[in-house]
Short mmCIF file of C-alpha atoms in Angstrom, two decimals:
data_model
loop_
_atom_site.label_atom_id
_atom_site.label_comp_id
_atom_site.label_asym_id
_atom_site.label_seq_id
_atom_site.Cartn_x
_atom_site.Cartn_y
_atom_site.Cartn_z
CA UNK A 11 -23.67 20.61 14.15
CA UNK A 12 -24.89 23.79 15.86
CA UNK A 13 -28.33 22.83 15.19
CA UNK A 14 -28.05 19.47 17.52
CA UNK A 15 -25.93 21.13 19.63
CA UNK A 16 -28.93 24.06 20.01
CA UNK A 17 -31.65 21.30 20.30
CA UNK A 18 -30.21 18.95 23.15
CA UNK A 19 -29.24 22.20 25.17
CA UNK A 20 -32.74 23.58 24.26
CA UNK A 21 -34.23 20.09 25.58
CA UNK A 22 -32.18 19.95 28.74
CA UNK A 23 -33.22 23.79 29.62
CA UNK A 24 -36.36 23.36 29.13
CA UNK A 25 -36.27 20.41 31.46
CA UNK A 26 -34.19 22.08 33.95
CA UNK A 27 -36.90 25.03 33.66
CA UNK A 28 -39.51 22.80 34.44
CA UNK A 29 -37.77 21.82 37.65
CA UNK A 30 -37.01 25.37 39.04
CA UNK A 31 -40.96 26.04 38.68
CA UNK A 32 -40.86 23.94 41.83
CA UNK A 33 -38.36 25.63 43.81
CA UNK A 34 -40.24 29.05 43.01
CA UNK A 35 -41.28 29.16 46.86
CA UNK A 36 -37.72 28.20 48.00
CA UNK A 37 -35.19 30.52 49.52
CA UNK A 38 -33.45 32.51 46.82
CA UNK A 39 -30.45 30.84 47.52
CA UNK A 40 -31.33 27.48 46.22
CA UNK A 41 -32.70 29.25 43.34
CA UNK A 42 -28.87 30.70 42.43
CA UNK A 43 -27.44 27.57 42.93
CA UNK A 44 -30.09 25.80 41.03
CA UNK A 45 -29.39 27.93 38.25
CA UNK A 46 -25.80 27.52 38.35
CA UNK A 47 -26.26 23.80 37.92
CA UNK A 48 -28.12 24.21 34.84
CA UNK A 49 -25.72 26.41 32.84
CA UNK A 50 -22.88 23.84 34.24
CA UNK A 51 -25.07 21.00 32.54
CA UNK A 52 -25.78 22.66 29.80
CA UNK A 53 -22.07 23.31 29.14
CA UNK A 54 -21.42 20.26 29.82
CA UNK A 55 -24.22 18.50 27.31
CA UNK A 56 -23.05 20.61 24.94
CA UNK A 57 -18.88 19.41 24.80
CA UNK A 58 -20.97 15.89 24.75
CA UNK A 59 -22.87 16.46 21.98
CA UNK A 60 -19.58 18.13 20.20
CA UNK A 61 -17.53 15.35 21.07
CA UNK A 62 -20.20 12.84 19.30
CA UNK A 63 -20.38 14.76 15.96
CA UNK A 64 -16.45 14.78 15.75
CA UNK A 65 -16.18 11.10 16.40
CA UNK A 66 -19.13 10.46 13.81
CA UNK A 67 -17.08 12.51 11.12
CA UNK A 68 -14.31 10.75 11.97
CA UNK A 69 -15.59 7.31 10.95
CA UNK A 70 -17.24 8.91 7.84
CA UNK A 71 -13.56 9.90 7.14
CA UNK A 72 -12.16 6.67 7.99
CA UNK A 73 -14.90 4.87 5.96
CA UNK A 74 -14.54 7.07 2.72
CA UNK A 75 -10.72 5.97 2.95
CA UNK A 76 -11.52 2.65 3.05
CA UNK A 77 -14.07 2.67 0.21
CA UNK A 78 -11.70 5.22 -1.74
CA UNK A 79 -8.30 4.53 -2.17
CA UNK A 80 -5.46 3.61 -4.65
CA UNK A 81 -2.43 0.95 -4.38
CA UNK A 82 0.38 -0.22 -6.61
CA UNK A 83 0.25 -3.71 -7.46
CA UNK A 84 3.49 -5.34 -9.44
CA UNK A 85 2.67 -5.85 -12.63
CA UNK A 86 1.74 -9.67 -13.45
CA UNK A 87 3.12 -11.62 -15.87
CA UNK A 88 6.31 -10.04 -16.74
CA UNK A 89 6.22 -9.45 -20.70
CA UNK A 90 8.95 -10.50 -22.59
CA UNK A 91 10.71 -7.97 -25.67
CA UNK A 92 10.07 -9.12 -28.82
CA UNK A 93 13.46 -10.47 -29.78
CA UNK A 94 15.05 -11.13 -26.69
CA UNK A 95 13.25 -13.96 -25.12
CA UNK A 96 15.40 -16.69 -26.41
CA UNK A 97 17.85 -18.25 -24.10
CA UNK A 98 20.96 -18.84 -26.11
CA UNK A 99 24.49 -18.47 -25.46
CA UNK A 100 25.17 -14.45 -26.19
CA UNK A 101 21.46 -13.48 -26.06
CA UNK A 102 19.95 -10.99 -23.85
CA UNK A 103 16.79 -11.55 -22.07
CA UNK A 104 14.46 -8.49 -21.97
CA UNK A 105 11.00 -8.05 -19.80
CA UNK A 106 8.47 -4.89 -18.91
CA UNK A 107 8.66 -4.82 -15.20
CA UNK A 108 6.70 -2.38 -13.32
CA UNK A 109 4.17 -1.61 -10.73
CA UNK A 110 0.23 0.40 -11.57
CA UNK A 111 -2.04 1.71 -9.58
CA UNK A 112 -4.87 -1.22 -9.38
CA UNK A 113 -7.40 0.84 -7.24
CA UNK A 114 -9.88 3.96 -7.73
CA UNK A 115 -8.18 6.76 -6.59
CA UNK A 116 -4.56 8.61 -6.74
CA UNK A 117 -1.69 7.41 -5.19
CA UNK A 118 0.99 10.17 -4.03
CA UNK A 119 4.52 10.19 -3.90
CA UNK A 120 4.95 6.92 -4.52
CA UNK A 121 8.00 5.53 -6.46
CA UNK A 122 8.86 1.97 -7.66
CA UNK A 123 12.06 -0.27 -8.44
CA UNK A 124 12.76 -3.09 -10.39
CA UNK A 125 14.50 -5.80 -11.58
CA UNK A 126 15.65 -9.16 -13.46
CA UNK A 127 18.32 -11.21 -12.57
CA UNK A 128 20.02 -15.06 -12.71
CA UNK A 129 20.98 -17.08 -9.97
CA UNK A 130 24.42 -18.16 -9.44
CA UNK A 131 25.09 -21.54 -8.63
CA UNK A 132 23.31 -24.80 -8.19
CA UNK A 133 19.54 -23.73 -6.91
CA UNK A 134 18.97 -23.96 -2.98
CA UNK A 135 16.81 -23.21 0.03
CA UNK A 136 19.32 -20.00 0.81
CA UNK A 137 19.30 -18.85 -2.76
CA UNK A 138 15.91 -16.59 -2.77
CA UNK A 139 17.15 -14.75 -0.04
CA UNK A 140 20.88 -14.36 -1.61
CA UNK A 141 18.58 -12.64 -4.46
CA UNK A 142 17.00 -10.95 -2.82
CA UNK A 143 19.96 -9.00 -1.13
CA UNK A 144 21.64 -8.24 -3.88
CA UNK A 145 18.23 -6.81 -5.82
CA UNK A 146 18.64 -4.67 -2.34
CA UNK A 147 22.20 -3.23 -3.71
CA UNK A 148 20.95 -2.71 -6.56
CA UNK A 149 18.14 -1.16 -5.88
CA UNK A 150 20.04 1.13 -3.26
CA UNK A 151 22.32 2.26 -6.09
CA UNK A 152 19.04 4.03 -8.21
CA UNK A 153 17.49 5.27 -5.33
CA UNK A 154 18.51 8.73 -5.59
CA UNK A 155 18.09 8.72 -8.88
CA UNK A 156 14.20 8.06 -8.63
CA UNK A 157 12.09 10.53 -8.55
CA UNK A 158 8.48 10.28 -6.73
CA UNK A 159 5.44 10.63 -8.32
CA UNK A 160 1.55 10.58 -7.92
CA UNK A 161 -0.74 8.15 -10.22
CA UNK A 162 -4.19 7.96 -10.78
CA UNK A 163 -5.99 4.78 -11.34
CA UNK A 164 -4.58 2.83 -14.08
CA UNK A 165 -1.69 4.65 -14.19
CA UNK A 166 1.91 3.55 -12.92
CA UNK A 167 5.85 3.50 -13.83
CA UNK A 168 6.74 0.49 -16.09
CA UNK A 169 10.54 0.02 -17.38
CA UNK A 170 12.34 -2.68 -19.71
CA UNK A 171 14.62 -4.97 -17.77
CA UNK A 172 17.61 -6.75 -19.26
CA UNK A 173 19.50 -10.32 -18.33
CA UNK A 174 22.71 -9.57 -19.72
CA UNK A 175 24.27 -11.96 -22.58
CA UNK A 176 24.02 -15.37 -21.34
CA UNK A 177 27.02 -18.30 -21.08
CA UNK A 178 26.76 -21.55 -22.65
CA UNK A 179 26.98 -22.76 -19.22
CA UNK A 180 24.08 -20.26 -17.88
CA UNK A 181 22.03 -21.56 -20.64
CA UNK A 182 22.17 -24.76 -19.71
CA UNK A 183 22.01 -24.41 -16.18
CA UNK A 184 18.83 -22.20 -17.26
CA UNK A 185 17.43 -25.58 -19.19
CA UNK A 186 18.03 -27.93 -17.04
CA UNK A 187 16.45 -26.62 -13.87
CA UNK A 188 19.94 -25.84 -11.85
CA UNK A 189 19.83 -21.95 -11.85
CA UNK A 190 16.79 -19.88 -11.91
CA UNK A 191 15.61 -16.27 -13.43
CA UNK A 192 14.51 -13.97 -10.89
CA UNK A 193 12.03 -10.76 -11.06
CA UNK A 194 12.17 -8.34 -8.81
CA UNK A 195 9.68 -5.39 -7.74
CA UNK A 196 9.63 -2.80 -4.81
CA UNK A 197 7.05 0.22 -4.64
CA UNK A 198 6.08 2.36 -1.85
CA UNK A 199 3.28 5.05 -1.91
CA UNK A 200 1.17 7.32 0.26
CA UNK A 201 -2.16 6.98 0.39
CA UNK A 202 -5.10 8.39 2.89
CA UNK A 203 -4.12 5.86 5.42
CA UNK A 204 -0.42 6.56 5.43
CA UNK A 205 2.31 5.45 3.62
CA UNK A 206 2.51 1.78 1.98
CA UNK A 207 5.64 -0.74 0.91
CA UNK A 208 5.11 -3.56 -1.09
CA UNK A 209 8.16 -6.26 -2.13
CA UNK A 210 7.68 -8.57 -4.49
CA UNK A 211 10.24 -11.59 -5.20
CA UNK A 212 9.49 -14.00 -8.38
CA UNK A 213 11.11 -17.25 -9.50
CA UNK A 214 10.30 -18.48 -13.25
CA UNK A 215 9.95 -22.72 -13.22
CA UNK A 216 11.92 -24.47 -15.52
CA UNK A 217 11.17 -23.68 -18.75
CA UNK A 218 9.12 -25.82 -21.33
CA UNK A 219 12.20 -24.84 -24.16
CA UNK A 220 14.78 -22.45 -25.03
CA UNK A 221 11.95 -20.50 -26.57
CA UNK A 222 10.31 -18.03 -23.71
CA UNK A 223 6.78 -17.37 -23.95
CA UNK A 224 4.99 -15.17 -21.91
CA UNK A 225 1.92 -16.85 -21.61
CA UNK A 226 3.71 -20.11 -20.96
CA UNK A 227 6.06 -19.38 -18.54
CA UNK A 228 4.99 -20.12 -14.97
CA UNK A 229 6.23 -17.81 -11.96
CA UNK A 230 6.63 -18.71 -8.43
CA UNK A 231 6.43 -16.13 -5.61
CA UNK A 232 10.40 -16.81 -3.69
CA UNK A 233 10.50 -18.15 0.11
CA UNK A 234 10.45 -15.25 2.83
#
């Protein structure tokens, strides 16, 4: 930096020196006020040329952010437990649900929830967003038990979620199409270009039999 700084000052003196050779026959007083112009100038190319490099680091900043940088992604599909993916009256559902960092650098205090749930009632355009609020009570509930963390790429928080023992009539409601398993995620993270919150909100279609798998099971992202 203090190398341009010294050339386009240099440059603009030596211009400015060129100048005053013809004023050397002038009345001295032209001279002093010539040279006061010049050091003004010269100040003032040099907060211009100052200002430039700054903005130029800037954007290599802003760039290297941009090329660099980490963000949790909710983990996609939702595994099911061995030995809890059968829907049958007094079995328990079980899935990993979690969020990992999917880019190439760390992500800092960043924390995630979530969560698994069944619809109550008949299925309807109001329902995703009933869901969704009460994942939101839920969720407020761990809060402060969360602690934040930072993850490097490929690295994330993953936990086992439970549906708790299901009714006869939940398992057929489940069957049939009328009620609906939900997932739930929420992360939020910092990263270089401040801090990040992603929701996500997941309905699982009908399913093919009482049998889960999670290969087969098809997920649908829920209606803002």
């Amino acid at each position: 930096m203090a190398v341009d700084i010294f050339i386009a000052v240099g440059g603009f003196l030596i211009q400015c020196g060129l100048a005053l050779l013809g004023l050397k026959l002038t009345h001295w007083k032209h001279k002093f006020l010539f040279s006061v112009l010049v050091i003004f100038g010269a100040a003032l190319m040099a907060i211009a040329v100052k200002r430039s490099l700054d903005s130029q680091k800037r954007i290599e900043t802003l760039l290297g952010a941009i090329g660099s940088r980490g963000f949790m992604e909710f983990n996609m599909p939702p595994k099911l437990l061995p030995g809890f993916s059968t829907i049958a009256t007094d079995r328990v559902i079980a899935m990993e649900l979690g969020h990992t960092n999917r880019g190439n650098a760390d992500v800092r205090s960043a924390f995630s929830f979530s969560g698994l749930m069944v619809s109550e009632g008949i299925y309807s355009a109001g329902t995703d967003r009933f869901m969704r609020f009460k994942f939101g009570e839920e969720m407020a509930l761990r809060a402060n038990k969360t602690v934040r963390g930072q993850y490097g790429p490929g690295r994330g928080v993953v936990g086992t979620r439970y549906i708790p023992p299901l009714t006869s009539k939940q398992v057929d409601a489940i069957l049939n199409g009328d009620i609906r398993i939900f997932a739930f995620g929420w992360t939020t993270w910092v990263e270089a270009t401040g801090e990040q919150v992603i929701e996500t909100c997941l309905w699982l279609q009908r399913p093919q039999s009482a049998q889960l798998i999670t290969e087969r099971m098809r997920w649908n992202r829920c209606a803002e």
